[in-house]
Amino acid sequence: MRSSFAPGKIILSGEYAVVFGYFGLAVSSSIGIEAAFENDDSEPQIEIIWRGAKETHINYAKKIAALCEKDARKFRGRLVINSNLPVGKGMGSSTALIIAVSRALLGENAKENARLIEDTLNPGNSGLDFTTIWENAPILYCKSADAKIISLPSDLLREAVLIDTGLPDETTSELVAWMQRRKSEVLNELEIIDECTKRLVAGDSLPAVMREHNKAQVALGVVPPRVAKMIAEIESAGGAAKVIGAGGRAGGAGMVLALGDKTWIRKIASRENMPVTLL
Ligand code: MEV
């Protein structure tokens, strides 16, 4: 029996900028995905047991297991998966599943295999999600340099909450490809986001940086109007908020990280029927 755990991630600064070689900063979450593989040679193949999961998620786990088998022996037995990570909402659930399953099947040295699977299933990814989730640590990331585990104030997110704004209509890979086609139009926003990352590393106030960062994400077109309005209301009430992943053009924008008076934040989010959870 081999077990593994992969956390989710929260990007504090850097969405899309990291795809183009700028800096980004992310932390791992306490919630995540567990996978446990029990070898059983009497089984013809691998059976995936994931209670409560949708068929599409189980099929995705099957795809990852098949990619793990590519250069290795065929796996026979049971792969049990448990997750409390919201799926498709900017917390890195797809990457966490790749890492949890790869480690359960191939062991702790599966980093290169897992990275290849990430590139196959999530084309165009920058590597920020992968590195943060693999290391389970705060990561300062830039494509052209070695990622750095950095220490952040332990109380940085103590008062933070997550607001579930719903599933985006587009996949992250679709949004990244859309941004790549518009690179020359969005350079200014990418540079602002890079600057936000550098300000956080220099110890600037998180709420102040989040307000700037959110403005740039809105200008990039990945914060749907309903979510942008909700964030603006949180700001008017003295708080700060930002989308923590790829966001979306239509539909929801996944999870929003919010700081400020929790009573007000709950009130504002509930007007839009958006559930709030503590971090
Ligand atoms: C997705 O979590 C973050 C993006 O910057 C894409 C990536 O870095 O791979 C939008």
Short mmCIF file of C-alpha atoms and ligand atoms in Angstrom, two decimals:
data_model
loop_
_atom_site.label_atom_id
_atom_site.label_comp_id
_atom_site.label_asym_id
_atom_site.label_seq_id
_atom_site.Cartn_x
_atom_site.Cartn_y
_atom_site.Cartn_z
CA MET A 1 0.00 0.00 0.00
CA ARG A 2 1.39 3.43 -0.93
CA SER A 3 -0.38 6.64 0.14
CA SER A 4 0.13 10.23 -0.88
CA PHE A 5 -1.31 13.68 -0.28
CA ALA A 6 -1.22 16.67 -2.62
CA PRO A 7 -2.51 20.06 -1.41
CA GLY A 8 -4.26 22.69 -3.49
CA LYS A 9 -2.74 26.11 -4.19
CA ILE A 10 -3.67 29.74 -3.74
CA ILE A 11 -1.96 32.21 -6.04
CA LEU A 12 -1.30 35.43 -4.12
CA SER A 13 0.10 37.15 -7.19
CA GLY A 14 1.12 36.21 -10.71
CA GLU A 15 -1.79 34.73 -12.70
CA TYR A 16 -0.99 34.75 -16.43
CA ALA A 17 2.17 36.82 -15.86
CA VAL A 18 3.99 33.58 -14.95
CA VAL A 19 2.96 32.03 -18.29
CA PHE A 20 4.96 34.80 -20.02
CA GLY A 21 8.06 34.47 -17.82
CA TYR A 22 7.24 37.04 -15.13
CA PHE A 23 7.25 36.35 -11.38
CA GLY A 24 4.43 34.76 -9.39
CA LEU A 25 3.89 33.85 -5.75
CA ALA A 26 1.66 31.04 -4.49
CA VAL A 27 1.05 29.12 -1.27
CA SER A 28 -0.28 25.62 -0.75
CA SER A 29 -3.64 25.03 0.94
CA SER A 30 -4.35 22.78 3.91
CA ILE A 31 -7.08 21.00 1.94
CA GLY A 32 -6.14 18.66 -0.89
CA ILE A 33 -6.31 15.19 -2.41
CA GLU A 34 -5.28 11.86 -0.89
CA ALA A 35 -4.57 8.80 -3.01
CA ALA A 36 -3.71 5.31 -1.78
CA PHE A 37 -2.70 2.43 -4.04
CA GLU A 38 -3.02 -1.15 -2.90
CA ASN A 39 -1.35 -3.63 -5.23
CA ASP A 40 -3.37 -6.77 -5.95
CA ASP A 41 -2.03 -9.05 -8.69
CA SER A 42 -5.31 -10.97 -8.80
CA GLU A 43 -6.98 -7.90 -10.36
CA PRO A 44 -6.83 -7.58 -14.17
CA GLN A 45 -6.17 -3.84 -13.96
CA ILE A 46 -6.41 -0.81 -11.72
CA GLU A 47 -9.76 -0.06 -10.13
CA ILE A 48 -10.40 3.55 -9.07
CA ILE A 49 -12.56 4.08 -5.99
CA TRP A 50 -13.49 7.73 -5.41
CA ARG A 51 -16.67 8.08 -3.40
CA GLY A 52 -18.84 11.07 -4.23
CA ALA A 53 -16.85 11.96 -7.37
CA LYS A 54 -18.50 12.68 -10.71
CA GLU A 55 -17.84 10.29 -13.57
CA THR A 56 -15.78 12.95 -15.39
CA HIS A 57 -13.43 13.20 -12.40
CA ILE A 58 -13.05 9.43 -12.17
CA ASN A 59 -12.31 9.32 -15.90
CA TYR A 60 -9.69 12.02 -15.41
CA ALA A 61 -8.06 9.94 -12.65
CA LYS A 62 -8.11 6.93 -15.03
CA LYS A 63 -6.37 8.99 -17.69
CA ILE A 64 -3.64 9.97 -15.18
CA ALA A 65 -3.20 6.32 -14.10
CA ALA A 66 -2.90 5.26 -17.76
CA LEU A 67 -0.23 7.93 -18.35
CA CYS A 68 1.64 6.66 -15.25
CA GLU A 69 1.60 3.18 -16.77
CA LYS A 70 3.17 4.33 -20.02
CA ASP A 71 6.79 3.59 -19.16
CA ALA A 72 6.15 1.50 -16.11
CA ARG A 73 4.62 -1.88 -15.51
CA LYS A 74 0.86 -2.32 -15.65
CA PHE A 75 -0.77 -1.56 -12.31
CA ARG A 76 -3.17 -4.05 -10.78
CA GLY A 77 -5.15 -3.31 -7.66
CA ARG A 78 -7.17 -0.51 -6.09
CA LEU A 79 -6.51 3.19 -6.16
CA VAL A 80 -8.60 4.92 -3.49
CA ILE A 81 -8.97 8.70 -3.84
CA ASN A 82 -10.39 11.19 -1.33
CA SER A 83 -10.58 14.91 -1.94
CA ASN A 84 -11.89 18.00 -0.22
CA LEU A 85 -10.52 20.34 -2.88
CA PRO A 86 -13.11 22.19 -4.98
CA VAL A 87 -12.79 21.03 -8.58
CA GLY A 88 -12.25 23.51 -11.43
CA LYS A 89 -12.25 26.56 -9.15
CA GLY A 90 -8.67 27.82 -9.32
CA MET A 91 -7.27 25.79 -6.44
CA GLY A 92 -5.18 23.47 -8.61
CA SER A 93 -7.41 20.38 -8.32
CA SER A 94 -6.30 18.98 -11.67
CA THR A 95 -2.59 19.31 -10.82
CA ALA A 96 -3.15 18.01 -7.28
CA LEU A 97 -4.84 14.91 -8.70
CA ILE A 98 -1.94 14.35 -11.11
CA ILE A 99 0.58 14.62 -8.27
CA ALA A 100 -1.38 12.53 -5.74
CA VAL A 101 -2.01 9.72 -8.25
CA SER A 102 1.56 9.77 -9.64
CA ARG A 103 3.05 9.56 -6.16
CA ALA A 104 0.69 6.78 -5.07
CA LEU A 105 1.49 4.71 -8.18
CA LEU A 106 5.11 5.57 -8.87
CA GLY A 107 6.48 6.77 -5.52
CA GLU A 108 8.02 9.98 -4.23
CA ASN A 109 10.52 10.14 -7.13
CA ALA A 110 7.78 10.58 -9.69
CA LYS A 111 8.36 14.31 -10.17
CA GLU A 112 9.48 14.14 -13.81
CA ASN A 113 6.67 11.71 -14.76
CA ALA A 114 4.12 13.88 -12.97
CA ARG A 115 5.45 17.01 -14.70
CA LEU A 116 5.11 15.32 -18.12
CA ILE A 117 1.54 14.31 -17.30
CA GLU A 118 0.79 17.89 -16.20
CA ASP A 119 2.13 19.19 -19.55
CA THR A 120 0.05 16.61 -21.46
CA LEU A 121 -3.23 17.25 -19.64
CA ASN A 122 -2.83 20.99 -18.93
CA PRO A 123 -1.07 22.37 -22.01
CA GLY A 124 0.32 25.89 -21.70
CA ASN A 125 0.72 25.72 -17.91
CA SER A 126 3.52 27.82 -16.44
CA GLY A 127 4.63 25.34 -13.78
CA LEU A 128 3.62 27.58 -10.85
CA ASP A 129 0.72 25.35 -9.78
CA PHE A 130 2.84 22.21 -10.22
CA THR A 131 5.79 23.51 -8.20
CA THR A 132 3.66 24.87 -5.34
CA ILE A 133 1.65 21.66 -5.06
CA TRP A 134 4.66 19.35 -5.43
CA GLU A 135 6.66 21.27 -2.80
CA ASN A 136 3.62 21.94 -0.55
CA ALA A 137 5.23 25.28 0.35
CA PRO A 138 5.09 29.01 -0.48
CA ILE A 139 6.83 29.40 -3.86
CA LEU A 140 8.30 32.39 -5.66
CA TYR A 141 8.20 31.27 -9.27
CA CYS A 142 9.62 32.39 -12.59
CA LYS A 143 9.92 30.06 -15.59
CA SER A 144 13.51 30.99 -16.36
CA ALA A 145 14.92 30.57 -12.83
CA ASP A 146 14.90 27.91 -10.13
CA ALA A 147 11.72 28.18 -8.07
CA LYS A 148 12.37 29.42 -4.56
CA ILE A 149 10.62 28.28 -1.39
CA ILE A 150 10.15 31.51 0.53
CA SER A 151 9.01 32.28 4.02
CA LEU A 152 5.97 34.52 4.41
CA PRO A 153 4.53 35.98 7.63
CA SER A 154 2.68 33.12 9.36
CA ASP A 155 -0.41 35.29 9.91
CA LEU A 156 -0.59 36.52 6.27
CA LEU A 157 -3.83 34.67 5.50
CA ARG A 158 -5.09 34.19 9.05
CA GLU A 159 -8.10 36.45 8.49
CA ALA A 160 -8.65 35.47 4.86
CA VAL A 161 -11.74 33.75 3.48
CA LEU A 162 -12.52 32.09 0.16
CA ILE A 163 -15.62 32.99 -1.83
CA ASP A 164 -16.91 30.44 -4.31
CA THR A 165 -18.02 32.41 -7.37
CA GLY A 166 -18.85 29.29 -9.40
CA LEU A 167 -17.34 27.40 -12.29
CA PRO A 168 -15.90 29.36 -15.22
CA ASP A 169 -17.28 28.51 -18.67
CA GLU A 170 -13.75 28.01 -20.04
CA THR A 171 -10.90 25.67 -19.08
CA THR A 172 -7.60 27.12 -17.83
CA SER A 173 -5.81 25.88 -20.98
CA GLU A 174 -8.37 27.69 -23.17
CA LEU A 175 -7.91 30.91 -21.16
CA VAL A 176 -4.11 30.66 -21.32
CA ALA A 177 -4.25 30.13 -25.11
CA TRP A 178 -6.58 33.17 -25.42
CA MET A 179 -4.14 35.29 -23.39
CA GLN A 180 -1.19 34.09 -25.49
CA ARG A 181 -2.96 35.31 -28.65
CA ARG A 182 -3.39 38.76 -27.03
CA LYS A 183 0.11 39.07 -25.57
CA SER A 184 0.91 42.44 -27.14
CA GLU A 185 -2.41 43.92 -25.92
CA VAL A 186 -1.98 42.77 -22.32
CA LEU A 187 1.73 43.46 -21.67
CA ASN A 188 0.96 46.41 -19.38
CA GLU A 189 -1.29 44.27 -17.12
CA LEU A 190 1.27 41.45 -17.04
CA GLU A 191 3.91 43.92 -15.91
CA ILE A 192 1.62 45.28 -13.18
CA ILE A 193 1.07 41.73 -11.93
CA ASP A 194 4.83 41.08 -11.95
CA GLU A 195 5.27 44.28 -9.92
CA CYS A 196 2.60 43.06 -7.45
CA THR A 197 4.58 39.87 -6.87
CA LYS A 198 7.77 41.84 -6.25
CA ARG A 199 5.95 44.14 -3.81
CA LEU A 200 4.68 41.15 -1.80
CA VAL A 201 8.16 39.64 -1.65
CA ALA A 202 9.46 43.01 -0.41
CA GLY A 203 6.88 42.87 2.41
CA ASP A 204 4.29 45.34 1.08
CA SER A 205 0.77 45.10 2.53
CA LEU A 206 -1.24 42.18 1.09
CA PRO A 207 -4.60 44.03 0.85
CA ALA A 208 -2.98 46.98 -0.97
CA VAL A 209 -1.26 44.66 -3.45
CA MET A 210 -4.44 42.58 -3.92
CA ARG A 211 -6.39 45.70 -4.98
CA GLU A 212 -3.82 46.52 -7.68
CA HIS A 213 -3.65 42.89 -8.74
CA ASN A 214 -7.42 42.60 -9.05
CA LYS A 215 -7.53 45.71 -11.26
CA ALA A 216 -5.03 44.07 -13.62
CA GLN A 217 -7.03 40.80 -13.68
CA VAL A 218 -10.21 42.74 -14.50
CA ALA A 219 -8.35 44.50 -17.34
CA LEU A 220 -7.12 41.11 -18.60
CA GLY A 221 -10.77 40.11 -19.02
CA VAL A 222 -10.77 37.11 -16.67
CA VAL A 223 -13.08 38.50 -13.95
CA PRO A 224 -16.72 38.25 -15.10
CA PRO A 225 -18.81 41.41 -14.34
CA ARG A 226 -20.78 39.79 -11.49
CA VAL A 227 -17.54 38.81 -9.71
CA ALA A 228 -15.88 42.18 -10.42
CA LYS A 229 -18.91 43.93 -8.87
CA MET A 230 -18.76 41.75 -5.76
CA ILE A 231 -15.01 42.44 -5.35
CA ALA A 232 -15.64 46.20 -5.81
CA GLU A 233 -18.23 46.05 -2.99
CA ILE A 234 -15.73 44.30 -0.69
CA GLU A 235 -13.22 47.06 -1.49
CA SER A 236 -15.83 49.75 -0.75
CA ALA A 237 -16.37 48.11 2.65
CA GLY A 238 -12.62 48.52 3.36
CA GLY A 239 -11.49 45.03 2.32
CA ALA A 240 -9.60 43.53 -0.61
CA ALA A 241 -10.19 40.53 -2.83
CA LYS A 242 -8.84 38.81 -5.91
CA VAL A 243 -9.45 35.74 -8.06
CA ILE A 244 -6.83 33.07 -7.16
CA GLY A 245 -6.42 31.22 -10.42
CA ALA A 246 -7.21 31.52 -14.11
CA GLY A 247 -10.62 33.13 -13.46
CA GLY A 248 -13.08 33.10 -16.35
CA ARG A 249 -14.57 35.19 -19.14
CA ALA A 250 -18.13 34.08 -18.51
CA GLY A 251 -19.84 32.09 -15.77
CA GLY A 252 -17.98 32.13 -12.47
CA ALA A 253 -14.32 32.87 -11.76
CA GLY A 254 -13.66 30.03 -9.32
CA MET A 255 -12.46 30.97 -5.86
CA VAL A 256 -11.87 34.56 -4.75
CA LEU A 257 -9.53 35.25 -1.82
CA ALA A 258 -10.93 38.02 0.39
CA LEU A 259 -9.56 40.00 3.32
CA GLY A 260 -11.50 42.37 5.55
CA ASP A 261 -14.48 42.42 7.88
CA LYS A 262 -15.88 38.87 7.67
CA THR A 263 -19.45 39.92 8.52
CA TRP A 264 -19.46 42.39 5.63
CA ILE A 265 -17.80 39.93 3.27
CA ARG A 266 -20.41 37.26 4.09
CA LYS A 267 -23.21 39.79 3.57
CA ILE A 268 -21.85 40.93 0.19
CA ALA A 269 -21.17 37.38 -1.03
CA SER A 270 -24.54 36.08 0.11
CA ARG A 271 -26.34 38.77 -1.94
CA GLU A 272 -24.79 37.03 -4.98
CA ASN A 273 -25.46 33.53 -3.56
CA MET A 274 -21.74 32.85 -3.33
CA PRO A 275 -20.71 30.56 -0.43
CA VAL A 276 -17.88 31.72 1.86
CA THR A 277 -15.42 29.37 3.58
CA LEU A 278 -12.69 30.07 6.10
CA LEU A 279 -9.17 29.23 4.99
C1 MEV B 1 -3.62 29.03 -13.13
O1 MEV B 1 -3.72 28.53 -11.81
C2 MEV B 1 -2.63 30.15 -13.21
C3 MEV B 1 -2.35 30.66 -14.60
O2 MEV B 1 -1.33 31.65 -14.48
C4 MEV B 1 -1.90 29.57 -15.55
C5 MEV B 1 -0.55 28.99 -15.19
O3 MEV B 1 0.25 29.64 -14.51
O4 MEV B 1 -0.30 27.86 -15.61
C6 MEV B 1 -3.58 31.35 -15.20
#
